PDB file of C-alpha atoms and ligand atoms in Angstrom:
ATOM      1  CA  UNK A   1     148.232 132.635  91.710  1.00 52.00           C
ATOM      2  CA  UNK A   2     145.620 134.538  93.499  1.00 55.00           C
ATOM      3  CA  UNK A   3     143.557 134.993  90.537  1.00 60.00           C
ATOM      4  CA  UNK A   4     143.884 131.202  89.933  1.00 56.00           C
ATOM      5  CA  UNK A   5     142.687 130.836  93.110  1.00 56.00           C
ATOM      6  CA  UNK A   6     139.828 133.385  92.915  1.00 57.00           C
ATOM      7  CA  UNK A   7     138.978 131.387  90.739  1.00 59.00           C
ATOM      8  CA  UNK A   8     138.198 128.509  91.823  1.00 51.00           C
ATOM      9  CA  UNK A   9     136.101 129.208  94.200  1.00 53.00           C
ATOM     10  CA  UNK A  10     133.965 131.577  91.806  1.00 54.00           C
ATOM     11  CA  UNK A  11     133.776 128.295  89.809  1.00 55.00           C
ATOM     12  CA  UNK A  12     132.836 125.742  92.896  1.00 52.00           C
ATOM     13  CA  UNK A  13     130.452 128.863  93.865  1.00 52.00           C
ATOM     14  CA  UNK A  14     128.723 128.602  90.953  1.00 57.00           C
ATOM     15  CA  UNK A  15     128.212 124.747  90.777  1.00 63.00           C
ATOM     16  CA  UNK A  16     127.663 124.673  94.605  1.00 71.00           C
ATOM     17  CA  UNK A  17     125.676 127.976  95.735  1.00 81.00           C
ATOM     18  CA  UNK A  18     126.583 128.639  98.939  1.00 86.00           C
ATOM     19  CA  UNK A  19     122.658 127.959  99.849  1.00 91.00           C
ATOM     20  CA  UNK A  20     119.881 125.616 100.435  1.00 94.00           C
ATOM     21  CA  UNK A  21     118.148 125.438  97.160  1.00 92.00           C
ATOM     22  CA  UNK A  22     114.992 124.957  99.045  1.00 93.00           C
ATOM     23  CA  UNK A  23     115.413 127.482 102.838  1.00 94.00           C
ATOM     24  CA  UNK A  24     118.926 129.492 101.737  1.00 93.00           C
ATOM     25  CA  UNK A  25     120.655 127.732 105.470  1.00 93.00           C
ATOM     26  CA  UNK A  26     123.731 126.693 103.966  1.00 93.00           C
ATOM     27  CA  UNK A  27     124.172 123.700 103.063  1.00 92.00           C
ATOM     28  CA  UNK A  28     125.851 120.492 102.786  1.00 90.00           C
ATOM     29  CA  UNK A  29     129.311 120.489 101.926  1.00 87.00           C
ATOM     30  CA  UNK A  30     129.577 119.519  97.972  1.00 85.00           C
ATOM     31  CA  UNK A  31     125.436 119.694  97.845  1.00 89.00           C
ATOM     32  CA  UNK A  32     122.500 121.537  96.750  1.00 93.00           C
ATOM     33  CA  UNK A  33     120.657 120.425 100.038  1.00 94.00           C
ATOM     34  CA  UNK A  34     120.834 121.317 103.913  1.00 95.00           C
ATOM     35  CA  UNK A  35     120.801 118.190 105.242  1.00 94.00           C
ATOM     36  CA  UNK A  36     117.149 118.916 106.702  1.00 95.00           C
ATOM     37  CA  UNK A  37     115.566 119.352 103.657  1.00 95.00           C
ATOM     38  CA  UNK A  38     117.334 116.596 101.842  1.00 94.00           C
ATOM     39  CA  UNK A  39     115.678 114.354 105.164  1.00 94.00           C
ATOM     40  CA  UNK A  40     112.732 116.207 104.531  1.00 94.00           C
ATOM     41  CA  UNK A  41     112.186 114.646 100.669  1.00 94.00           C
ATOM     42  CA  UNK A  42     109.892 111.661 100.952  1.00 92.00           C
ATOM     43  CA  UNK A  43     110.211 108.283  99.791  1.00 91.00           C
ATOM     44  CA  UNK A  44     106.581 106.058  98.511  1.00 88.00           C
ATOM     45  CA  UNK A  45     106.446 103.519 100.327  1.00 81.00           C
ATOM     46  CA  UNK A  46     103.645 101.617 101.770  1.00 83.00           C
ATOM     47  CA  UNK A  47     101.663  99.451  99.075  1.00 89.00           C
ATOM     48  CA  UNK A  48     101.624 100.817  94.850  1.00 91.00           C
ATOM     49  CA  UNK A  49      99.336  99.024  91.636  1.00 92.00           C
ATOM     50  CA  UNK A  50     102.441  96.773  90.494  1.00 93.00           C
ATOM     51  CA  UNK A  51     102.324  98.547  86.572  1.00 95.00           C
ATOM     52  CA  UNK A  52     100.920 102.424  87.584  1.00 94.00           C
ATOM     53  CA  UNK A  53     102.706 103.113  90.696  1.00 93.00           C
ATOM     54  CA  UNK A  54      99.391 104.707  92.429  1.00 89.00           C
ATOM     55  CA  UNK A  55      99.070 103.852  95.899  1.00 84.00           C
ATOM     56  CA  UNK A  56      96.014 102.940  96.773  1.00 65.00           C
ATOM     57  CA  UNK A  57      94.603 104.399 100.409  1.00 59.00           C
ATOM     58  CA  UNK A  58      92.987 101.550 102.701  1.00 43.00           C
ATOM     59  CA  UNK A  59      94.249  99.129 100.532  1.00 39.00           C
ATOM     60  CA  UNK A  60      96.418  96.140 102.391  1.00 38.00           C
ATOM     61  CA  UNK A  61      99.128  94.783 101.260  1.00 34.00           C
ATOM     62  CA  UNK A  62     100.362  91.443 103.135  1.00 32.00           C
ATOM     63  CA  UNK A  63     103.453  91.328 104.705  1.00 30.00           C
ATOM     64  CA  UNK A  64     106.193  90.086 102.297  1.00 29.00           C
ATOM     65  CA  UNK A  65     109.970  89.110 102.746  1.00 27.00           C
ATOM     66  CA  UNK A  66     111.351  91.625 100.559  1.00 31.00           C
ATOM     67  CA  UNK A  67     110.694  93.882  98.135  1.00 32.00           C
ATOM     68  CA  UNK A  68     109.730  91.976  95.048  1.00 29.00           C
ATOM     69  CA  UNK A  69     106.970  89.629  96.212  1.00 28.00           C
ATOM     70  CA  UNK A  70     102.983  90.845  95.247  1.00 30.00           C
ATOM     71  CA  UNK A  71     101.144  91.139  97.469  1.00 31.00           C
ATOM     72  CA  UNK A  72      98.039  89.335  97.566  1.00 31.00           C
ATOM     73  CA  UNK A  73      95.834  91.577  99.610  1.00 30.00           C
ATOM     74  CA  UNK A  74      92.724  92.894  97.329  1.00 28.00           C
ATOM     75  CA  UNK A  75      92.632  96.387  96.157  1.00 27.00           C
ATOM     76  CA  UNK A  76      90.093  97.656  98.433  1.00 28.00           C
ATOM     77  CA  UNK A  77      89.834  95.523 101.196  1.00 29.00           C
ATOM     78  CA  UNK A  78      89.962  96.202 104.615  1.00 29.00           C
ATOM     79  CA  UNK A  79      91.571  93.973 107.314  1.00 28.00           C
ATOM     80  CA  UNK A  80      93.156  96.912 110.345  1.00 30.00           C
ATOM     81  CA  UNK A  81      94.503  94.989 111.421  1.00 29.00           C
ATOM     82  CA  UNK A  82      97.125  94.459 109.269  1.00 29.00           C
ATOM     83  CA  UNK A  83      97.696  97.512 107.920  1.00 31.00           C
ATOM     84  CA  UNK A  84     101.495  97.853 109.055  1.00 31.00           C
ATOM     85  CA  UNK A  85     101.645  98.177 112.617  1.00 31.00           C
ATOM     86  CA  UNK A  86     103.975  95.132 112.884  1.00 32.00           C
ATOM     87  CA  UNK A  87     105.267  96.034 109.183  1.00 34.00           C
ATOM     88  CA  UNK A  88     108.849  97.428 108.807  1.00 33.00           C
ATOM     89  CA  UNK A  89     107.730  99.827 105.978  1.00 33.00           C
ATOM     90  CA  UNK A  90     104.865 101.921 108.346  1.00 32.00           C
ATOM     91  CA  UNK A  91     107.260 104.361 110.003  1.00 29.00           C
ATOM     92  CA  UNK A  92     106.778 107.504 108.425  1.00 30.00           C
ATOM     93  CA  UNK A  93     110.153 108.026 106.941  1.00 31.00           C
ATOM     94  CA  UNK A  94     108.398 106.399 104.093  1.00 33.00           C
ATOM     95  CA  UNK A  95     110.480 103.198 102.813  1.00 42.00           C
ATOM     96  CA  UNK A  96     111.896 102.297 100.101  1.00 50.00           C
ATOM     97  CA  UNK A  97     110.398  99.260  99.924  1.00 57.00           C
ATOM     98  CA  UNK A  98     106.996  99.508  98.737  1.00 68.00           C
ATOM     99  CA  UNK A  99     105.060  96.969  98.700  1.00 83.00           C
ATOM    100  CA  UNK A 100     103.305  95.618  95.439  1.00 87.00           C
ATOM    101  CA  UNK A 101      99.715  95.717  94.313  1.00 89.00           C
ATOM    102  CA  UNK A 102      97.982  93.179  91.973  1.00 90.00           C
ATOM    103  CA  UNK A 103      96.880  96.147  88.885  1.00 93.00           C
ATOM    104  CA  UNK A 104      94.728  98.752  90.701  1.00 93.00           C
ATOM    105  CA  UNK A 105      91.207 100.032  89.110  1.00 93.00           C
ATOM    106  CA  UNK A 106      92.282 102.081  86.879  1.00 91.00           C
ATOM    107  CA  UNK A 107      95.257  99.579  84.911  1.00 94.00           C
ATOM    108  CA  UNK A 108      92.576  96.985  84.627  1.00 94.00           C
ATOM    109  CA  UNK A 109      90.292  98.362  83.000  1.00 93.00           C
ATOM    110  CA  UNK A 110      92.766  99.491  80.422  1.00 91.00           C
ATOM    111  CA  UNK A 111      96.235  98.279  80.567  1.00 94.00           C
ATOM    112  CA  UNK A 112      98.894 100.993  80.050  1.00 96.00           C
ATOM    113  CA  UNK A 113     102.145  99.968  77.647  1.00 96.00           C
ATOM    114  CA  UNK A 114     103.899 100.288  79.943  1.00 97.00           C
ATOM    115  CA  UNK A 115     105.058  97.205  81.671  1.00 97.00           C
ATOM    116  CA  UNK A 116     105.750  99.113  84.456  1.00 97.00           C
ATOM    117  CA  UNK A 117     106.067 102.881  85.664  1.00 97.00           C
ATOM    118  CA  UNK A 118     108.565 103.336  89.180  1.00 95.00           C
ATOM    119  CA  UNK A 119     108.610 106.394  91.123  1.00 95.00           C
ATOM    120  CA  UNK A 120     111.109 106.211  94.217  1.00 93.00           C
ATOM    121  CA  UNK A 121     109.472 109.982  95.088  1.00 94.00           C
ATOM    122  CA  UNK A 122     106.037 111.693  96.588  1.00 93.00           C
ATOM    123  CA  UNK A 123     106.777 114.520  94.258  1.00 94.00           C
ATOM    124  CA  UNK A 124     105.656 116.874  97.221  1.00 93.00           C
ATOM    125  CA  UNK A 125     107.388 119.533  99.734  1.00 94.00           C
ATOM    126  CA  UNK A 126     111.312 119.699  99.464  1.00 96.00           C
ATOM    127  CA  UNK A 127     110.724 118.112  96.019  1.00 97.00           C
ATOM    128  CA  UNK A 128     108.696 119.783  93.799  1.00 96.00           C
ATOM    129  CA  UNK A 129     110.306 123.219  95.355  1.00 96.00           C
ATOM    130  CA  UNK A 130     113.185 121.183  93.323  1.00 97.00           C
ATOM    131  CA  UNK A 131     112.198 120.167  90.613  1.00 97.00           C
ATOM    132  CA  UNK A 132     110.050 123.420  89.966  1.00 96.00           C
ATOM    133  CA  UNK A 133     112.736 125.780  90.795  1.00 96.00           C
ATOM    134  CA  UNK A 134     114.178 123.373  87.633  1.00 96.00           C
ATOM    135  CA  UNK A 135     111.922 122.825  85.336  1.00 93.00           C
ATOM    136  CA  UNK A 136     111.157 126.404  85.044  1.00 92.00           C
ATOM    137  CA  UNK A 137     113.447 128.863  87.391  1.00 92.00           C
ATOM    138  CA  UNK A 138     116.432 127.865  85.391  1.00 88.00           C
ATOM    139  CA  UNK A 139     117.885 126.135  88.149  1.00 92.00           C
ATOM    140  CA  UNK A 140     119.722 123.467  86.354  1.00 93.00           C
ATOM    141  CA  UNK A 141     122.319 122.868  88.378  1.00 93.00           C
ATOM    142  CA  UNK A 142     119.555 120.898  90.517  1.00 96.00           C
ATOM    143  CA  UNK A 143     119.267 118.248  88.043  1.00 96.00           C
ATOM    144  CA  UNK A 144     122.377 116.535  90.059  1.00 93.00           C
ATOM    145  CA  UNK A 145     120.284 116.426  92.628  1.00 95.00           C
ATOM    146  CA  UNK A 146     116.901 115.141  90.551  1.00 97.00           C
ATOM    147  CA  UNK A 147     118.990 112.109  89.406  1.00 96.00           C
ATOM    148  CA  UNK A 148     120.004 111.025  92.786  1.00 93.00           C
ATOM    149  CA  UNK A 149     116.627 111.156  93.514  1.00 95.00           C
ATOM    150  CA  UNK A 150     115.742 108.868  90.428  1.00 95.00           C
ATOM    151  CA  UNK A 151     118.193 106.509  91.040  1.00 92.00           C
ATOM    152  CA  UNK A 152     117.033 105.102  93.997  1.00 91.00           C
ATOM    153  CA  UNK A 153     114.428 103.975  91.953  1.00 92.00           C
ATOM    154  CA  UNK A 154     116.660 101.961  90.016  1.00 89.00           C
ATOM    155  CA  UNK A 155     116.527  99.431  92.685  1.00 86.00           C
ATOM    156  CA  UNK A 156     112.899  99.003  92.170  1.00 89.00           C
ATOM    157  CA  UNK A 157     112.164  95.239  91.722  1.00 88.00           C
ATOM    158  CA  UNK A 158     110.562  95.807  88.817  1.00 91.00           C
ATOM    159  CA  UNK A 159     113.111  96.806  87.164  1.00 90.00           C
ATOM    160  CA  UNK A 160     116.257  94.369  88.297  1.00 85.00           C
ATOM    161  CA  UNK A 161     114.009  91.908  86.723  1.00 85.00           C
ATOM    162  CA  UNK A 162     114.741  92.839  83.207  1.00 86.00           C
ATOM    163  CA  UNK A 163     117.547  95.610  83.600  1.00 87.00           C
ATOM    164  CA  UNK A 164     117.020  98.049  80.835  1.00 92.00           C
ATOM    165  CA  UNK A 165     119.912  98.552  77.972  1.00 93.00           C
ATOM    166  CA  UNK A 166     118.832 102.592  76.775  1.00 96.00           C
ATOM    167  CA  UNK A 167     117.901 105.792  78.717  1.00 97.00           C
ATOM    168  CA  UNK A 168     114.530 106.929  76.610  1.00 98.00           C
ATOM    169  CA  UNK A 169     114.085 110.834  77.894  1.00 98.00           C
ATOM    170  CA  UNK A 170     109.926 111.604  76.522  1.00 97.00           C
ATOM    171  CA  UNK A 171     109.933 114.382  74.361  1.00 96.00           C
ATOM    172  CA  UNK A 172     109.411 118.177  74.168  1.00 91.00           C
ATOM    173  CA  UNK A 173     107.618 119.617  71.025  1.00 87.00           C
ATOM    174  CA  UNK A 174     109.930 121.687  70.106  1.00 86.00           C
ATOM    175  CA  UNK A 175     107.973 124.572  70.535  1.00 85.00           C
ATOM    176  CA  UNK A 176     108.672 124.680  74.406  1.00 86.00           C
ATOM    177  CA  UNK A 177     111.701 123.181  73.800  1.00 89.00           C
ATOM    178  CA  UNK A 178     112.806 126.495  72.078  1.00 90.00           C
ATOM    179  CA  UNK A 179     110.957 129.191  74.880  1.00 88.00           C
ATOM    180  CA  UNK A 180     112.135 126.659  77.886  1.00 88.00           C
ATOM    181  CA  UNK A 181     115.355 126.045  76.920  1.00 91.00           C
ATOM    182  CA  UNK A 182     116.496 122.007  77.692  1.00 94.00           C
ATOM    183  CA  UNK A 183     114.145 119.405  77.688  1.00 96.00           C
ATOM    184  CA  UNK A 184     114.118 118.504  81.087  1.00 96.00           C
ATOM    185  CA  UNK A 185     113.665 114.509  80.939  1.00 97.00           C
ATOM    186  CA  UNK A 186     116.144 114.820  78.517  1.00 97.00           C
ATOM    187  CA  UNK A 187     118.742 116.088  80.693  1.00 97.00           C
ATOM    188  CA  UNK A 188     117.517 114.461  84.259  1.00 97.00           C
ATOM    189  CA  UNK A 189     118.227 111.087  81.603  1.00 97.00           C
ATOM    190  CA  UNK A 190     122.012 112.281  80.322  1.00 97.00           C
ATOM    191  CA  UNK A 191     122.680 112.480  84.876  1.00 95.00           C
ATOM    192  CA  UNK A 192     120.674 109.158  85.668  1.00 94.00           C
ATOM    193  CA  UNK A 193     123.621 107.322  83.093  1.00 93.00           C
ATOM    194  CA  UNK A 194     126.426 109.863  85.297  1.00 90.00           C
ATOM    195  CA  UNK A 195     125.379 108.981  87.868  1.00 89.00           C
ATOM    196  CA  UNK A 196     125.346 104.943  87.014  1.00 87.00           C
ATOM    197  CA  UNK A 197     128.590 105.369  84.756  1.00 85.00           C
ATOM    198  CA  UNK A 198     130.270 107.391  87.821  1.00 82.00           C
ATOM    199  CA  UNK A 199     129.274 104.196  89.883  1.00 80.00           C
ATOM    200  CA  UNK A 200     130.532 101.797  87.386  1.00 73.00           C
ATOM    201  CA  UNK A 201     134.066 103.131  86.934  1.00 72.00           C
ATOM    202  CA  UNK A 202     134.333 103.684  91.256  1.00 63.00           C
ATOM    203  CA  UNK A 203     134.765 100.993  93.427  1.00 47.00           C
ATOM    204  CA  UNK A 204     130.745 102.580  94.574  1.00 50.00           C
ATOM    205  CA  UNK A 205     128.407  99.483  95.028  1.00 54.00           C
ATOM    206  CA  UNK A 206     125.739 100.241  93.094  1.00 58.00           C
ATOM    207  CA  UNK A 207     123.227  99.608  89.852  1.00 60.00           C
ATOM    208  CA  UNK A 208     124.066  95.759  90.251  1.00 58.00           C
ATOM    209  CA  UNK A 209     121.042  95.633  87.677  1.00 57.00           C
ATOM    210  CA  UNK A 210     122.840  97.384  85.373  1.00 62.00           C
ATOM    211  CA  UNK A 211     125.994  95.426  83.365  1.00 54.00           C
ATOM    212  CA  UNK A 212     127.086  97.557  81.569  1.00 64.00           C
ATOM    213  CA  UNK A 213     126.732 101.446  81.831  1.00 76.00           C
ATOM    214  CA  UNK A 214     124.064 102.402  80.172  1.00 87.00           C
ATOM    215  CA  UNK A 215     122.662 105.237  77.231  1.00 93.00           C
ATOM    216  CA  UNK A 216     120.887 108.013  76.403  1.00 96.00           C
ATOM    217  CA  UNK A 217     119.384 108.102  73.633  1.00 97.00           C
ATOM    218  CA  UNK A 218     116.584 110.103  71.718  1.00 97.00           C
ATOM    219  CA  UNK A 219     114.644 107.516  70.388  1.00 97.00           C
ATOM    220  CA  UNK A 220     110.713 109.441  70.496  1.00 97.00           C
ATOM    221  CA  UNK A 221     109.680 113.136  68.869  1.00 95.00           C
ATOM    222  CA  UNK A 222     106.714 114.596  69.675  1.00 92.00           C
ATOM    223  CA  UNK A 223     104.939 115.027  66.626  1.00 89.00           C
ATOM    224  CA  UNK A 224     102.113 117.916  68.503  1.00 80.00           C
ATOM    225  CA  UNK A 225     101.782 119.600  71.121  1.00 75.00           C
ATOM    226  CA  UNK A 226      99.605 118.470  73.155  1.00 72.00           C
ATOM    227  CA  UNK A 227      98.559 121.456  75.738  1.00 71.00           C
ATOM    228  CA  UNK A 228      98.956 121.751  79.204  1.00 71.00           C
ATOM    229  CA  UNK A 229      96.881 118.672  80.481  1.00 71.00           C
ATOM    230  CA  UNK A 230      97.142 119.234  84.474  1.00 72.00           C
ATOM    231  CA  UNK A 231      92.936 120.148  84.489  1.00 75.00           C
ATOM    232  CA  UNK A 232      92.390 116.923  82.147  1.00 75.00           C
ATOM    233  CA  UNK A 233      91.806 113.311  84.026  1.00 76.00           C
ATOM    234  CA  UNK A 234      93.278 110.199  83.258  1.00 75.00           C
ATOM    235  CA  UNK A 235      90.644 109.773  80.542  1.00 78.00           C
ATOM    236  CA  UNK A 236      90.507 112.859  78.428  1.00 80.00           C
ATOM    237  CA  UNK A 237      94.770 112.809  78.778  1.00 79.00           C
ATOM    238  CA  UNK A 238      95.073 109.377  77.029  1.00 78.00           C
ATOM    239  CA  UNK A 239      92.767 110.920  74.556  1.00 79.00           C
ATOM    240  CA  UNK A 240      94.203 114.427  74.344  1.00 82.00           C
ATOM    241  CA  UNK A 241      98.098 112.385  74.021  1.00 84.00           C
ATOM    242  CA  UNK A 242      96.591 109.409  71.180  1.00 82.00           C
ATOM    243  CA  UNK A 243      99.181 110.021  67.941  1.00 84.00           C
ATOM    244  CA  UNK A 244     100.682 112.466  69.969  1.00 90.00           C
ATOM    245  CA  UNK A 245     104.491 111.227  70.020  1.00 94.00           C
ATOM    246  CA  UNK A 246     106.091 108.793  67.081  1.00 95.00           C
ATOM    247  CA  UNK A 247     109.467 106.801  66.797  1.00 97.00           C
ATOM    248  CA  UNK A 248     112.262 108.979  65.178  1.00 97.00           C
ATOM    249  CA  UNK A 249     112.839 107.518  61.261  1.00 95.00           C
ATOM    250  CA  UNK A 250     116.166 105.583  61.548  1.00 93.00           C
ATOM    251  CA  UNK A 251     115.892 105.300  65.863  1.00 96.00           C
ATOM    252  CA  UNK A 252     117.014 101.268  66.909  1.00 96.00           C
ATOM    253  CA  UNK A 253     113.811 100.009  68.630  1.00 97.00           C
ATOM    254  CA  UNK A 254     112.940  96.286  67.451  1.00 97.00           C
ATOM    255  CA  UNK A 255     114.359  93.737  70.218  1.00 97.00           C
ATOM    256  CA  UNK A 256     115.912  96.357  72.748  1.00 97.00           C
ATOM    257  CA  UNK A 257     114.060  97.067  76.852  1.00 96.00           C
ATOM    258  CA  UNK A 258     113.793 100.364  77.206  1.00 97.00           C
ATOM    259  CA  UNK A 259     113.547 102.482  79.911  1.00 97.00           C
ATOM    260  CA  UNK A 260     111.653 105.757  79.321  1.00 98.00           C
ATOM    261  CA  UNK A 261     112.586 108.503  81.119  1.00 98.00           C
ATOM    262  CA  UNK A 262     110.530 111.518  82.518  1.00 97.00           C
ATOM    263  CA  UNK A 263     110.318 114.252  85.585  1.00 96.00           C
ATOM    264  CA  UNK A 264     106.824 113.649  87.183  1.00 96.00           C
ATOM    265  CA  UNK A 265     104.612 110.510  87.726  1.00 94.00           C
ATOM    266  CA  UNK A 266     101.192 111.755  87.496  1.00 89.00           C
ATOM    267  CA  UNK A 267      98.098 109.912  85.691  1.00 87.00           C
ATOM    268  CA  UNK A 268     101.066 107.775  83.423  1.00 91.00           C
ATOM    269  CA  UNK A 269      98.907 108.927  80.614  1.00 91.00           C
ATOM    270  CA  UNK A 270     101.955 110.477  78.289  1.00 93.00           C
ATOM    271  CA  UNK A 271     104.638 108.253  79.612  1.00 96.00           C
ATOM    272  CA  UNK A 272     101.854 105.536  78.064  1.00 95.00           C
ATOM    273  CA  UNK A 273     101.708 106.680  74.335  1.00 94.00           C
ATOM    274  CA  UNK A 274     104.935 106.815  74.569  1.00 96.00           C
ATOM    275  CA  UNK A 275     105.612 103.214  75.525  1.00 97.00           C
ATOM    276  CA  UNK A 276     102.676 102.604  72.571  1.00 96.00           C
ATOM    277  CA  UNK A 277     104.444 103.858  70.253  1.00 96.00           C
ATOM    278  CA  UNK A 278     108.056 102.350  70.857  1.00 97.00           C
ATOM    279  CA  UNK A 279     105.748  99.185  71.241  1.00 97.00           C
ATOM    280  CA  UNK A 280     104.539  98.783  67.580  1.00 96.00           C
ATOM    281  CA  UNK A 281     107.735  99.866  66.641  1.00 96.00           C
ATOM    282  CA  UNK A 282     108.771  96.332  67.850  1.00 97.00           C
ATOM    283  CA  UNK A 283     110.467  97.311  71.549  1.00 98.00           C
ATOM    284  CA  UNK A 284     111.414  93.925  73.289  1.00 97.00           C
ATOM    285  CA  UNK A 285     110.062  95.743  76.501  1.00 97.00           C
ATOM    286  CA  UNK A 286     108.922  99.594  78.109  1.00 98.00           C
ATOM    287  CA  UNK A 287     109.100 100.064  82.156  1.00 97.00           C
ATOM    288  CA  UNK A 288     109.604 104.206  82.781  1.00 98.00           C
ATOM    289  CA  UNK A 289     111.470 106.223  84.838  1.00 97.00           C
ATOM    290  CA  UNK A 290     110.356 109.459  87.158  1.00 97.00           C
ATOM    291  CA  UNK A 291     111.926 111.257  90.350  1.00 97.00           C
ATOM    292  CA  UNK A 292     108.558 111.011  91.753  1.00 96.00           C
ATOM    293  CA  UNK A 293     104.799 110.186  92.108  1.00 93.00           C
ATOM    294  CA  UNK A 294     102.450 113.212  91.397  1.00 88.00           C
TER     295      UNK A 294
HETATM  296 ZN1   ZN B   1     117.597 123.485 103.616  1.00 75.42          ZN
HETATM  297 ZN1   ZN B   2      97.782 100.478  88.088  1.00 75.42          ZN
END
């Protein structure tokens, strides 16, 4: 019995190490982060482009009744008096109710194929650290933290207005998959689906935008390794990614509302290329969700 007890303790310790993944302090019970680090994860707030979700420094969004309202403020307009002194979104902890601006100059010049890309958190500090440990240090258990953050994005009005039917992870090239051992986007998509399923089966109030639980389907494959893109600008990334993704043979895409899943949203070029492939095969709509915006 004692042996069994020890085994259970040992298994529990594996699931939840007794250290915060970021600072090493004792974590909140049953969590991977301490309360300080959990609180340090910064939400995207303020005004963002309604398509690519990039912030527009200096842009002013008119105060809106709800997050659904698209601000009619012009990009680049400067009206300092309106810049949020009385706004509920001006708190430093970046309210989840970011405001949506009209499309940014990049999206107007060359519209991405996805209807919108949503990322609830900022990829800095604690969030960046957790993403890094998850992807590169093999701490796959941190998927719980990351998918939990990602789930906040399901409340975004842009996803609520047309609920997705299926989660599609951004695929990795087979070579990278073999080196890393897992596709981070797929692991996150499955964890997100399980969070939604738990919320649906219990009486946890959550995700009313999804009428039923949502599944994960790997509808895409990466046909070309595009190398690392971190040093490339948006235009170069788009060029580099042209034709890099294809719909898998016999994948059911036609007429479906698809939610692409990735870990971090940077320029949106990868999601754009994925969405293009899905739309070409007849997807009804393609939206995207990432944990954080780079
Ligand atoms: Zn901590
Ligand atoms: Zn944009």
